[in-house]
Amino acid sequence: AMFFGSGNLVFPIKLGVNSDGHYALASLGLIISGVIVPFLGLFSMMIYDGLRDKYFGLLGKWAPVTLSLLILSLLGPFGVVPRCIIVAYGGINLLYPDLSLAVFSAIFSLIMLIIIWQKNQIVPIIGKFLGPIKIGALVLIILAAFFNSDNLVISEYETNPILSGLEEGYQTMDLLAAFFFSITIVEYLRNILPNQKDLVKISIYSGIVGGMLIAAIYICFVIIGTYYSANLKTVKPEQYLAIIALMTLGKHATIIIAFTMFLACLTTAAALSKLFADFLSIDIAKGKISNKMSIIVTLVISFLFSLTGFASISEILAIILGYIYPALIMLSITSFVNKYAQINIAKESFWLTLILSIIWR
């Protein structure tokens, strides 16, 4: 539930729209970069006990603060969180066409404030209540879309569908989120598990279940995007799911559509906002700014950036991710080598991959 936010609602469908009917190959690429890679990052951080300094410290003394600031800024108020607000607005806008983005963003930010105001409550709130509701609503939309779909037309693809899937998986930014969600998860599990030896085992089991659920929804979304591509060519990406649901469930189901998109974006945005606020208060301000004040600052920045629009945010993120994502994938892999083979090649591999990414692009 924490992973499945704005990008996860948009980019798999977008991939299907542009796959020219080759949804199987496109889904393969997406699962590699959007499911396998993020959960690799999640587990790699967990074997370092969810300790950010220890994990990023493999790259040098500069990395824990500098790299964390970069990643959390992209995940937080300067990237993913405002993108979540915009996608949630795409669903609510069907119910209230006259509602402005600015007003909606202010309301959304206030609800996030309520959720994350109380420390250590975000995981149980998302896991016990918001997550199951969100998954159930998504399954309803998927079933309705499959039931009402037309015959599929397959054409020659202009770009490699596997490569397209890999690139759209980057846009979900789930690898970046995995590094820091693991910290939240480990902290929560430590508080509730009587036997700490069960922490890694439970994390792996839950990760497998979560990964399979996300992969299944991704595949369904890619197929749906492929089948409804003719109807979505002129639609803004943030409205893809809303339009599909409106076509298949009808106007009377608009509230289900809006509620689903709202919950999907709220759970991820709240989790990411808390991560950035904690980092701002503890690591950047060194306690000189209270956690609650840092939460307010985070949400204000997110509100302002949400007003720039989905396309502008995605374009900027795509450029940055093209450079740093391959290097972070390499860090995930080499962290296992360092842990179990006692060979630290993380730093050299990270910089080499980053340089090659810059040259390649």
mmCIF file of C-alpha atoms in Angstrom:
data_model
loop_
_atom_site.group_PDB
_atom_site.id
_atom_site.type_symbol
_atom_site.label_atom_id
_atom_site.label_comp_id
_atom_site.label_asym_id
_atom_site.label_seq_id
_atom_site.Cartn_x
_atom_site.Cartn_y
_atom_site.Cartn_z
ATOM 1 C CA ALA A 1 0.000 0.000 0.000
ATOM 2 C CA MET A 2 2.866 2.388 0.753
ATOM 3 C CA PHE A 3 4.430 1.673 -2.636
ATOM 4 C CA PHE A 4 1.307 1.975 -4.721
ATOM 5 C CA GLY A 5 0.875 5.699 -5.333
ATOM 6 C CA SER A 6 0.498 8.176 -8.168
ATOM 7 C CA GLY A 7 3.113 6.790 -10.554
ATOM 8 C CA ASN A 8 1.833 3.264 -10.074
ATOM 9 C CA LEU A 9 -1.650 4.364 -11.126
ATOM 10 C CA VAL A 10 -0.428 6.209 -14.206
ATOM 11 C CA PHE A 11 2.676 4.711 -15.802
ATOM 12 C CA PRO A 12 1.566 1.052 -16.207
ATOM 13 C CA ILE A 13 -1.572 2.225 -18.037
ATOM 14 C CA LYS A 14 0.504 4.680 -20.066
ATOM 15 C CA LEU A 15 2.818 1.815 -20.993
ATOM 16 C CA GLY A 16 -0.144 -0.216 -22.225
ATOM 17 C CA VAL A 17 -1.477 2.717 -24.255
ATOM 18 C CA ASN A 18 1.855 3.009 -26.064
ATOM 19 C CA SER A 19 2.659 -0.731 -26.331
ATOM 20 C CA ASP A 20 0.935 -1.256 -29.711
ATOM 21 C CA GLY A 21 -0.714 -4.383 -28.344
ATOM 22 C CA HIS A 22 2.487 -6.016 -27.098
ATOM 23 C CA TYR A 23 1.482 -5.913 -23.441
ATOM 24 C CA ALA A 24 3.306 -9.114 -22.436
ATOM 25 C CA LEU A 25 6.750 -7.819 -23.371
ATOM 26 C CA ALA A 26 5.969 -4.377 -21.960
ATOM 27 C CA SER A 27 4.812 -5.925 -18.672
ATOM 28 C CA LEU A 28 8.033 -7.930 -18.436
ATOM 29 C CA GLY A 29 10.140 -4.782 -18.576
ATOM 30 C CA LEU A 30 7.915 -3.046 -16.044
ATOM 31 C CA ILE A 31 8.051 -5.936 -13.566
ATOM 32 C CA ILE A 32 11.853 -5.988 -13.743
ATOM 33 C CA SER A 33 12.338 -2.284 -13.026
ATOM 34 C CA GLY A 34 9.101 -1.639 -11.121
ATOM 35 C CA VAL A 35 8.860 -4.729 -8.877
ATOM 36 C CA ILE A 36 12.023 -6.856 -8.775
ATOM 37 C CA VAL A 37 14.447 -3.930 -8.552
ATOM 38 C CA PRO A 38 12.548 -2.043 -5.803
ATOM 39 C CA PHE A 39 12.195 -5.152 -3.637
ATOM 40 C CA LEU A 40 15.868 -5.897 -4.191
ATOM 41 C CA GLY A 41 16.532 -2.441 -2.785
ATOM 42 C CA LEU A 42 14.111 -3.061 0.083
ATOM 43 C CA PHE A 43 15.813 -6.299 1.153
ATOM 44 C CA SER A 44 19.315 -4.893 0.646
ATOM 45 C CA MET A 45 18.535 -2.099 3.095
ATOM 46 C CA MET A 46 16.949 -4.539 5.552
ATOM 47 C CA ILE A 47 20.057 -6.714 5.769
ATOM 48 C CA TYR A 48 21.769 -3.562 7.026
ATOM 49 C CA ASP A 49 19.069 -3.346 9.734
ATOM 50 C CA GLY A 50 17.385 -0.428 8.003
ATOM 51 C CA LEU A 51 20.302 1.820 8.999
ATOM 52 C CA ARG A 52 20.659 4.502 6.360
ATOM 53 C CA ASP A 53 24.106 5.686 7.447
ATOM 54 C CA LYS A 54 25.480 2.159 7.409
ATOM 55 C CA TYR A 55 23.987 1.374 4.005
ATOM 56 C CA PHE A 56 24.798 4.565 2.103
ATOM 57 C CA GLY A 57 28.091 4.718 3.991
ATOM 58 C CA LEU A 58 29.323 2.040 1.592
ATOM 59 C CA LEU A 59 29.771 4.906 -0.889
ATOM 60 C CA GLY A 60 31.774 7.132 1.474
ATOM 61 C CA LYS A 61 31.289 9.555 4.357
ATOM 62 C CA TRP A 62 29.506 12.092 2.145
ATOM 63 C CA ALA A 63 26.801 9.705 0.957
ATOM 64 C CA PRO A 64 24.432 9.195 3.932
ATOM 65 C CA VAL A 65 23.393 12.855 4.120
ATOM 66 C CA THR A 66 23.951 13.990 0.521
ATOM 67 C CA LEU A 67 22.369 11.010 -1.216
ATOM 68 C CA SER A 68 19.535 10.849 1.306
ATOM 69 C CA LEU A 69 18.762 14.529 0.739
ATOM 70 C CA LEU A 70 18.649 14.046 -3.034
ATOM 71 C CA ILE A 71 16.459 10.938 -2.917
ATOM 72 C CA LEU A 72 14.071 12.219 -0.255
ATOM 73 C CA SER A 73 13.702 15.536 -2.072
ATOM 74 C CA LEU A 74 12.651 13.702 -5.243
ATOM 75 C CA LEU A 75 10.357 11.365 -3.333
ATOM 76 C CA GLY A 76 9.019 14.102 -1.123
ATOM 77 C CA PRO A 77 7.880 17.698 -1.653
ATOM 78 C CA PHE A 78 9.804 18.311 -4.889
ATOM 79 C CA GLY A 79 8.565 15.293 -6.853
ATOM 80 C CA VAL A 80 6.398 12.346 -5.932
ATOM 81 C CA VAL A 81 4.226 13.944 -3.237
ATOM 82 C CA PRO A 82 2.991 16.821 -5.449
ATOM 83 C CA ARG A 83 2.532 14.267 -8.240
ATOM 84 C CA CYS A 84 0.329 12.236 -5.889
ATOM 85 C CA ILE A 85 -1.760 15.320 -5.191
ATOM 86 C CA ILE A 86 -2.287 15.966 -8.905
ATOM 87 C CA VAL A 87 -3.293 12.367 -9.697
ATOM 88 C CA ALA A 88 -5.700 12.293 -6.754
ATOM 89 C CA TYR A 89 -7.184 15.517 -8.094
ATOM 90 C CA GLY A 90 -7.724 13.819 -11.455
ATOM 91 C CA GLY A 91 -10.225 11.467 -9.818
ATOM 92 C CA ILE A 92 -11.928 13.983 -7.535
ATOM 93 C CA ASN A 93 -12.275 16.407 -10.441
ATOM 94 C CA LEU A 94 -14.806 14.002 -11.990
ATOM 95 C CA LEU A 95 -17.031 14.489 -8.964
ATOM 96 C CA TYR A 96 -16.454 18.197 -8.575
ATOM 97 C CA PRO A 97 -15.514 19.753 -11.942
ATOM 98 C CA ASP A 98 -15.496 23.267 -10.492
ATOM 99 C CA LEU A 99 -13.035 22.395 -7.715
ATOM 100 C CA SER A 100 -9.692 24.055 -8.397
ATOM 101 C CA LEU A 101 -6.382 22.236 -8.036
ATOM 102 C CA ALA A 102 -5.194 24.796 -5.466
ATOM 103 C CA VAL A 103 -8.176 24.230 -3.167
ATOM 104 C CA PHE A 104 -7.971 20.448 -3.533
ATOM 105 C CA SER A 105 -4.220 20.465 -2.875
ATOM 106 C CA ALA A 106 -4.761 22.439 0.326
ATOM 107 C CA ILE A 107 -7.405 19.953 1.538
ATOM 108 C CA PHE A 108 -5.241 16.953 0.592
ATOM 109 C CA SER A 109 -2.262 18.433 2.455
ATOM 110 C CA LEU A 110 -4.391 18.981 5.545
ATOM 111 C CA ILE A 111 -5.502 15.322 5.538
ATOM 112 C CA MET A 112 -1.866 14.222 5.225
ATOM 113 C CA LEU A 113 -1.053 16.435 8.181
ATOM 114 C CA ILE A 114 -3.656 14.653 10.309
ATOM 115 C CA ILE A 115 -2.356 11.196 9.322
ATOM 116 C CA ILE A 116 1.329 11.799 10.017
ATOM 117 C CA TRP A 117 0.987 14.159 13.004
ATOM 118 C CA GLN A 118 1.075 11.319 15.527
ATOM 119 C CA LYS A 119 4.430 9.528 15.543
ATOM 120 C CA ASN A 120 4.612 5.783 14.723
ATOM 121 C CA GLN A 121 0.984 5.582 13.611
ATOM 122 C CA ILE A 122 1.396 5.757 9.837
ATOM 123 C CA VAL A 123 2.236 2.058 9.246
ATOM 124 C CA PRO A 124 -0.764 0.624 11.159
ATOM 125 C CA ILE A 125 -3.111 3.224 9.644
ATOM 126 C CA ILE A 126 -2.027 2.350 6.115
ATOM 127 C CA GLY A 127 -1.685 -1.402 6.682
ATOM 128 C CA LYS A 128 -4.912 -2.066 8.576
ATOM 129 C CA PHE A 129 -7.312 0.387 6.997
ATOM 130 C CA LEU A 130 -6.272 2.357 3.912
ATOM 131 C CA GLY A 131 -4.356 -0.415 2.111
ATOM 132 C CA PRO A 132 -7.056 -3.116 2.033
ATOM 133 C CA ILE A 133 -9.717 -0.615 0.957
ATOM 134 C CA LYS A 134 -7.482 0.641 -1.839
ATOM 135 C CA ILE A 135 -6.646 -2.840 -3.142
ATOM 136 C CA GLY A 136 -10.319 -3.864 -3.113
ATOM 137 C CA ALA A 137 -11.347 -0.800 -5.097
ATOM 138 C CA LEU A 138 -8.563 -1.326 -7.651
ATOM 139 C CA VAL A 139 -9.644 -4.948 -8.167
ATOM 140 C CA LEU A 140 -13.212 -3.758 -8.796
ATOM 141 C CA ILE A 141 -12.074 -1.320 -11.481
ATOM 142 C CA ILE A 142 -9.817 -3.938 -13.098
ATOM 143 C CA LEU A 143 -12.589 -6.555 -13.278
ATOM 144 C CA ALA A 144 -15.017 -4.034 -14.765
ATOM 145 C CA ALA A 145 -12.444 -2.940 -17.342
ATOM 146 C CA PHE A 146 -11.739 -6.529 -18.433
ATOM 147 C CA PHE A 147 -15.431 -7.376 -18.646
ATOM 148 C CA ASN A 148 -16.163 -4.434 -20.944
ATOM 149 C CA SER A 149 -13.005 -4.494 -23.077
ATOM 150 C CA ASP A 150 -13.087 -4.745 -26.867
ATOM 151 C CA ASN A 151 -10.988 -6.851 -29.209
ATOM 152 C CA LEU A 152 -7.276 -6.106 -29.088
ATOM 153 C CA VAL A 153 -5.462 -4.824 -32.173
ATOM 154 C CA ILE A 154 -1.744 -5.637 -32.348
ATOM 155 C CA SER A 155 0.552 -3.646 -34.605
ATOM 156 C CA GLU A 156 4.275 -3.395 -35.242
ATOM 157 C CA TYR A 157 5.893 -1.557 -32.353
ATOM 158 C CA GLU A 158 7.991 1.516 -32.983
ATOM 159 C CA THR A 159 10.092 1.086 -29.838
ATOM 160 C CA ASN A 160 11.155 -2.022 -27.949
ATOM 161 C CA PRO A 161 8.276 -2.772 -25.505
ATOM 162 C CA ILE A 162 10.625 -4.320 -22.927
ATOM 163 C CA LEU A 163 12.798 -1.200 -22.964
ATOM 164 C CA SER A 164 9.696 0.983 -22.677
ATOM 165 C CA GLY A 165 8.588 -1.084 -19.682
ATOM 166 C CA LEU A 166 11.969 -0.638 -18.017
ATOM 167 C CA GLU A 167 11.796 3.136 -18.509
ATOM 168 C CA GLU A 168 8.251 3.422 -17.146
ATOM 169 C CA GLY A 169 9.360 1.369 -14.137
ATOM 170 C CA TYR A 170 11.968 4.053 -13.434
ATOM 171 C CA GLN A 171 9.180 6.641 -13.306
ATOM 172 C CA THR A 172 7.407 4.842 -10.461
ATOM 173 C CA MET A 173 10.540 5.643 -8.389
ATOM 174 C CA ASP A 174 9.829 2.638 -6.189
ATOM 175 C CA LEU A 175 13.523 1.759 -5.786
ATOM 176 C CA LEU A 176 14.135 5.147 -4.204
ATOM 177 C CA ALA A 177 11.096 4.682 -1.987
ATOM 178 C CA ALA A 178 12.235 1.168 -1.004
ATOM 179 C CA PHE A 179 15.417 2.448 0.621
ATOM 180 C CA PHE A 180 13.450 4.585 3.034
ATOM 181 C CA PHE A 181 10.252 2.596 3.413
ATOM 182 C CA SER A 182 12.451 -0.176 4.773
ATOM 183 C CA ILE A 183 13.523 2.157 7.577
ATOM 184 C CA THR A 184 9.890 2.810 8.532
ATOM 185 C CA ILE A 185 9.004 -0.891 8.283
ATOM 186 C CA VAL A 186 11.963 -2.073 10.352
ATOM 187 C CA GLU A 187 11.237 0.564 13.023
ATOM 188 C CA TYR A 188 7.612 -0.550 13.243
ATOM 189 C CA LEU A 189 8.412 -4.279 13.326
ATOM 190 C CA ARG A 190 10.997 -3.784 16.065
ATOM 191 C CA ASN A 191 8.310 -2.260 18.247
ATOM 192 C CA ILE A 192 5.792 -5.096 17.830
ATOM 193 C CA LEU A 193 7.884 -8.267 17.422
ATOM 194 C CA PRO A 194 8.868 -10.083 20.627
ATOM 195 C CA ASN A 195 11.545 -12.024 18.752
ATOM 196 C CA GLN A 196 13.827 -9.813 16.671
ATOM 197 C CA LYS A 197 15.090 -12.864 14.768
ATOM 198 C CA ASP A 198 11.719 -12.964 13.007
ATOM 199 C CA LEU A 199 12.172 -9.432 11.605
ATOM 200 C CA VAL A 200 14.007 -10.345 8.409
ATOM 201 C CA LYS A 201 11.860 -13.446 7.799
ATOM 202 C CA ILE A 202 8.582 -11.549 8.185
ATOM 203 C CA SER A 203 9.945 -8.722 6.044
ATOM 204 C CA ILE A 204 10.829 -11.153 3.260
ATOM 205 C CA TYR A 205 7.449 -12.909 3.401
ATOM 206 C CA SER A 206 5.513 -9.653 3.390
ATOM 207 C CA GLY A 207 7.760 -8.328 0.627
ATOM 208 C CA ILE A 208 7.032 -11.350 -1.556
ATOM 209 C CA VAL A 209 3.280 -11.014 -0.997
ATOM 210 C CA GLY A 210 3.391 -7.271 -1.618
ATOM 211 C CA GLY A 211 5.552 -7.691 -4.716
ATOM 212 C CA MET A 212 3.199 -10.293 -6.184
ATOM 213 C CA LEU A 213 0.184 -8.056 -5.580
ATOM 214 C CA ILE A 214 1.883 -5.071 -7.197
ATOM 215 C CA ALA A 215 3.061 -7.177 -10.153
ATOM 216 C CA ALA A 216 -0.457 -8.546 -10.701
ATOM 217 C CA ILE A 217 -1.986 -5.075 -10.675
ATOM 218 C CA TYR A 218 0.743 -3.775 -12.991
ATOM 219 C CA ILE A 219 0.079 -6.508 -15.546
ATOM 220 C CA CYS A 220 -3.657 -5.841 -15.397
ATOM 221 C CA PHE A 221 -3.107 -2.105 -15.825
ATOM 222 C CA VAL A 222 -0.819 -2.613 -18.826
ATOM 223 C CA ILE A 223 -3.399 -4.891 -20.467
ATOM 224 C CA ILE A 224 -6.202 -2.437 -19.712
ATOM 225 C CA GLY A 225 -4.166 0.426 -21.151
ATOM 226 C CA THR A 226 -3.581 -1.639 -24.284
ATOM 227 C CA TYR A 227 -7.266 -2.488 -24.757
ATOM 228 C CA TYR A 228 -8.458 1.073 -24.141
ATOM 229 C CA SER A 229 -5.582 2.825 -25.932
ATOM 230 C CA ALA A 230 -7.837 4.245 -28.649
ATOM 231 C CA ASN A 231 -9.925 5.994 -25.987
ATOM 232 C CA LEU A 232 -6.923 7.372 -24.100
ATOM 233 C CA LYS A 233 -4.770 8.880 -26.833
ATOM 234 C CA THR A 234 -6.005 12.416 -26.129
ATOM 235 C CA VAL A 235 -6.401 12.026 -22.342
ATOM 236 C CA LYS A 236 -3.950 13.418 -19.782
ATOM 237 C CA PRO A 237 -1.969 10.583 -18.115
ATOM 238 C CA GLU A 238 -3.185 11.490 -14.618
ATOM 239 C CA GLN A 239 -6.777 10.880 -15.794
ATOM 240 C CA TYR A 240 -6.245 7.481 -17.454
ATOM 241 C CA LEU A 241 -7.639 5.348 -14.641
ATOM 242 C CA ALA A 242 -10.537 7.707 -13.995
ATOM 243 C CA ILE A 243 -11.620 7.676 -17.645
ATOM 244 C CA ILE A 244 -11.362 3.871 -17.893
ATOM 245 C CA ALA A 245 -13.408 3.420 -14.737
ATOM 246 C CA LEU A 246 -15.976 5.944 -15.938
ATOM 247 C CA MET A 247 -16.325 4.058 -19.240
ATOM 248 C CA THR A 248 -16.703 0.655 -17.599
ATOM 249 C CA LEU A 249 -18.527 1.378 -14.345
ATOM 250 C CA GLY A 250 -20.599 4.344 -15.458
ATOM 251 C CA LYS A 251 -21.242 7.743 -13.934
ATOM 252 C CA HIS A 252 -22.841 6.262 -10.822
ATOM 253 C CA ALA A 253 -19.518 4.670 -9.898
ATOM 254 C CA THR A 254 -17.615 7.944 -10.125
ATOM 255 C CA ILE A 255 -17.367 8.155 -6.354
ATOM 256 C CA ILE A 256 -15.626 4.731 -6.261
ATOM 257 C CA ILE A 257 -13.161 5.911 -8.883
ATOM 258 C CA ALA A 258 -12.394 9.135 -7.086
ATOM 259 C CA PHE A 259 -12.110 7.448 -3.692
ATOM 260 C CA THR A 260 -9.719 4.792 -5.037
ATOM 261 C CA MET A 261 -7.377 7.284 -6.650
ATOM 262 C CA PHE A 262 -7.542 9.488 -3.580
ATOM 263 C CA LEU A 263 -6.603 6.630 -1.217
ATOM 264 C CA ALA A 264 -3.858 5.297 -3.493
ATOM 265 C CA CYS A 265 -2.164 8.670 -3.614
ATOM 266 C CA LEU A 266 -2.825 9.554 0.021
ATOM 267 C CA THR A 267 -1.127 6.459 1.473
ATOM 268 C CA THR A 268 2.063 6.951 -0.528
ATOM 269 C CA ALA A 269 2.159 10.735 -0.157
ATOM 270 C CA ALA A 270 1.689 10.539 3.613
ATOM 271 C CA ALA A 271 4.458 7.963 4.022
ATOM 272 C CA LEU A 272 6.891 9.951 1.868
ATOM 273 C CA SER A 273 6.052 13.236 3.558
ATOM 274 C CA LYS A 274 6.812 11.714 6.955
ATOM 275 C CA LEU A 275 10.166 10.421 5.717
ATOM 276 C CA PHE A 276 11.228 13.823 4.391
ATOM 277 C CA ALA A 277 9.962 15.653 7.484
ATOM 278 C CA ASP A 278 11.897 13.312 9.808
ATOM 279 C CA PHE A 279 15.059 13.773 7.732
ATOM 280 C CA LEU A 280 14.651 17.554 7.689
ATOM 281 C CA SER A 281 14.197 17.748 11.449
ATOM 282 C CA ILE A 282 16.833 15.231 12.557
ATOM 283 C CA ASP A 283 19.571 15.208 9.910
ATOM 284 C CA ILE A 284 19.446 18.652 8.331
ATOM 285 C CA ALA A 285 18.250 20.901 11.177
ATOM 286 C CA LYS A 286 19.883 18.711 13.874
ATOM 287 C CA GLY A 287 16.841 19.068 16.109
ATOM 288 C CA LYS A 288 16.694 22.866 15.855
ATOM 289 C CA ILE A 289 13.393 22.483 13.995
ATOM 290 C CA SER A 290 10.742 20.355 15.677
ATOM 291 C CA ASN A 291 9.338 17.349 13.859
ATOM 292 C CA LYS A 292 5.904 18.934 13.684
ATOM 293 C CA MET A 293 7.290 22.142 12.215
ATOM 294 C CA SER A 294 9.225 20.131 9.608
ATOM 295 C CA ILE A 295 5.983 18.332 8.697
ATOM 296 C CA ILE A 296 4.318 21.684 8.062
ATOM 297 C CA VAL A 297 7.271 22.901 5.957
ATOM 298 C CA THR A 298 7.215 19.677 3.920
ATOM 299 C CA LEU A 299 3.505 19.925 3.183
ATOM 300 C CA VAL A 300 3.703 23.607 2.244
ATOM 301 C CA ILE A 301 6.446 22.884 -0.314
ATOM 302 C CA SER A 302 4.440 19.946 -1.681
ATOM 303 C CA PHE A 303 1.386 22.170 -2.019
ATOM 304 C CA LEU A 304 3.305 24.795 -4.013
ATOM 305 C CA PHE A 305 4.954 22.265 -6.345
ATOM 306 C CA SER A 306 1.644 20.505 -7.014
ATOM 307 C CA LEU A 307 0.461 23.676 -8.747
ATOM 308 C CA THR A 308 3.101 23.269 -11.497
ATOM 309 C CA GLY A 309 1.283 20.304 -13.114
ATOM 310 C CA PHE A 310 1.893 16.585 -13.697
ATOM 311 C CA ALA A 311 3.713 16.913 -17.034
ATOM 312 C CA SER A 312 6.253 19.434 -15.736
ATOM 313 C CA ILE A 313 7.096 17.364 -12.657
ATOM 314 C CA SER A 314 7.374 14.104 -14.636
ATOM 315 C CA GLU A 315 9.642 15.698 -17.254
ATOM 316 C CA ILE A 316 12.100 16.924 -14.641
ATOM 317 C CA LEU A 317 12.045 13.622 -12.753
ATOM 318 C CA ALA A 318 12.642 11.620 -15.949
ATOM 319 C CA ILE A 319 15.894 13.479 -16.633
ATOM 320 C CA ILE A 320 17.249 13.043 -13.107
ATOM 321 C CA LEU A 321 16.177 9.403 -12.819
ATOM 322 C CA GLY A 322 17.845 8.527 -16.117
ATOM 323 C CA TYR A 323 21.175 9.398 -14.517
ATOM 324 C CA ILE A 324 20.901 8.107 -10.946
ATOM 325 C CA TYR A 325 18.591 5.075 -11.191
ATOM 326 C CA PRO A 326 21.115 2.648 -12.774
ATOM 327 C CA ALA A 327 23.729 3.657 -10.192
ATOM 328 C CA LEU A 328 21.309 2.992 -7.330
ATOM 329 C CA ILE A 329 20.436 -0.401 -8.815
ATOM 330 C CA MET A 330 24.127 -1.214 -8.803
ATOM 331 C CA LEU A 331 24.330 -0.138 -5.154
ATOM 332 C CA SER A 332 21.519 -2.558 -4.290
ATOM 333 C CA ILE A 333 23.387 -5.439 -5.923
ATOM 334 C CA THR A 334 26.849 -4.664 -4.567
ATOM 335 C CA SER A 335 25.519 -4.184 -1.033
ATOM 336 C CA PHE A 336 24.788 -7.927 -0.947
ATOM 337 C CA VAL A 337 28.316 -8.637 -2.178
ATOM 338 C CA ASN A 338 29.734 -6.475 0.599
ATOM 339 C CA LYS A 339 27.544 -8.095 3.273
ATOM 340 C CA TYR A 340 28.035 -11.751 2.426
ATOM 341 C CA ALA A 341 31.320 -11.865 0.464
ATOM 342 C CA GLN A 342 33.002 -9.095 2.468
ATOM 343 C CA ILE A 343 34.090 -7.398 -0.750
ATOM 344 C CA ASN A 344 33.295 -3.678 -0.887
ATOM 345 C CA ILE A 345 33.023 -2.687 -4.539
ATOM 346 C CA ALA A 346 29.939 -0.522 -4.001
ATOM 347 C CA LYS A 347 31.682 2.842 -4.302
ATOM 348 C CA GLU A 348 33.582 2.076 -7.514
ATOM 349 C CA SER A 349 30.581 0.357 -9.113
ATOM 350 C CA PHE A 350 28.263 3.238 -8.210
ATOM 351 C CA TRP A 351 30.445 5.931 -9.794
ATOM 352 C CA LEU A 352 31.270 3.849 -12.870
ATOM 353 C CA THR A 353 27.568 3.175 -13.493
ATOM 354 C CA LEU A 354 26.717 6.854 -12.964
ATOM 355 C CA ILE A 355 29.384 7.968 -15.440
ATOM 356 C CA LEU A 356 28.238 5.419 -18.024
ATOM 357 C CA SER A 357 24.629 6.590 -17.584
ATOM 358 C CA ILE A 358 25.646 10.182 -18.251
ATOM 359 C CA ILE A 359 27.629 9.183 -21.350
ATOM 360 C CA TRP A 360 24.837 6.911 -22.611
ATOM 361 C CA ARG A 361 22.214 9.649 -22.384
#
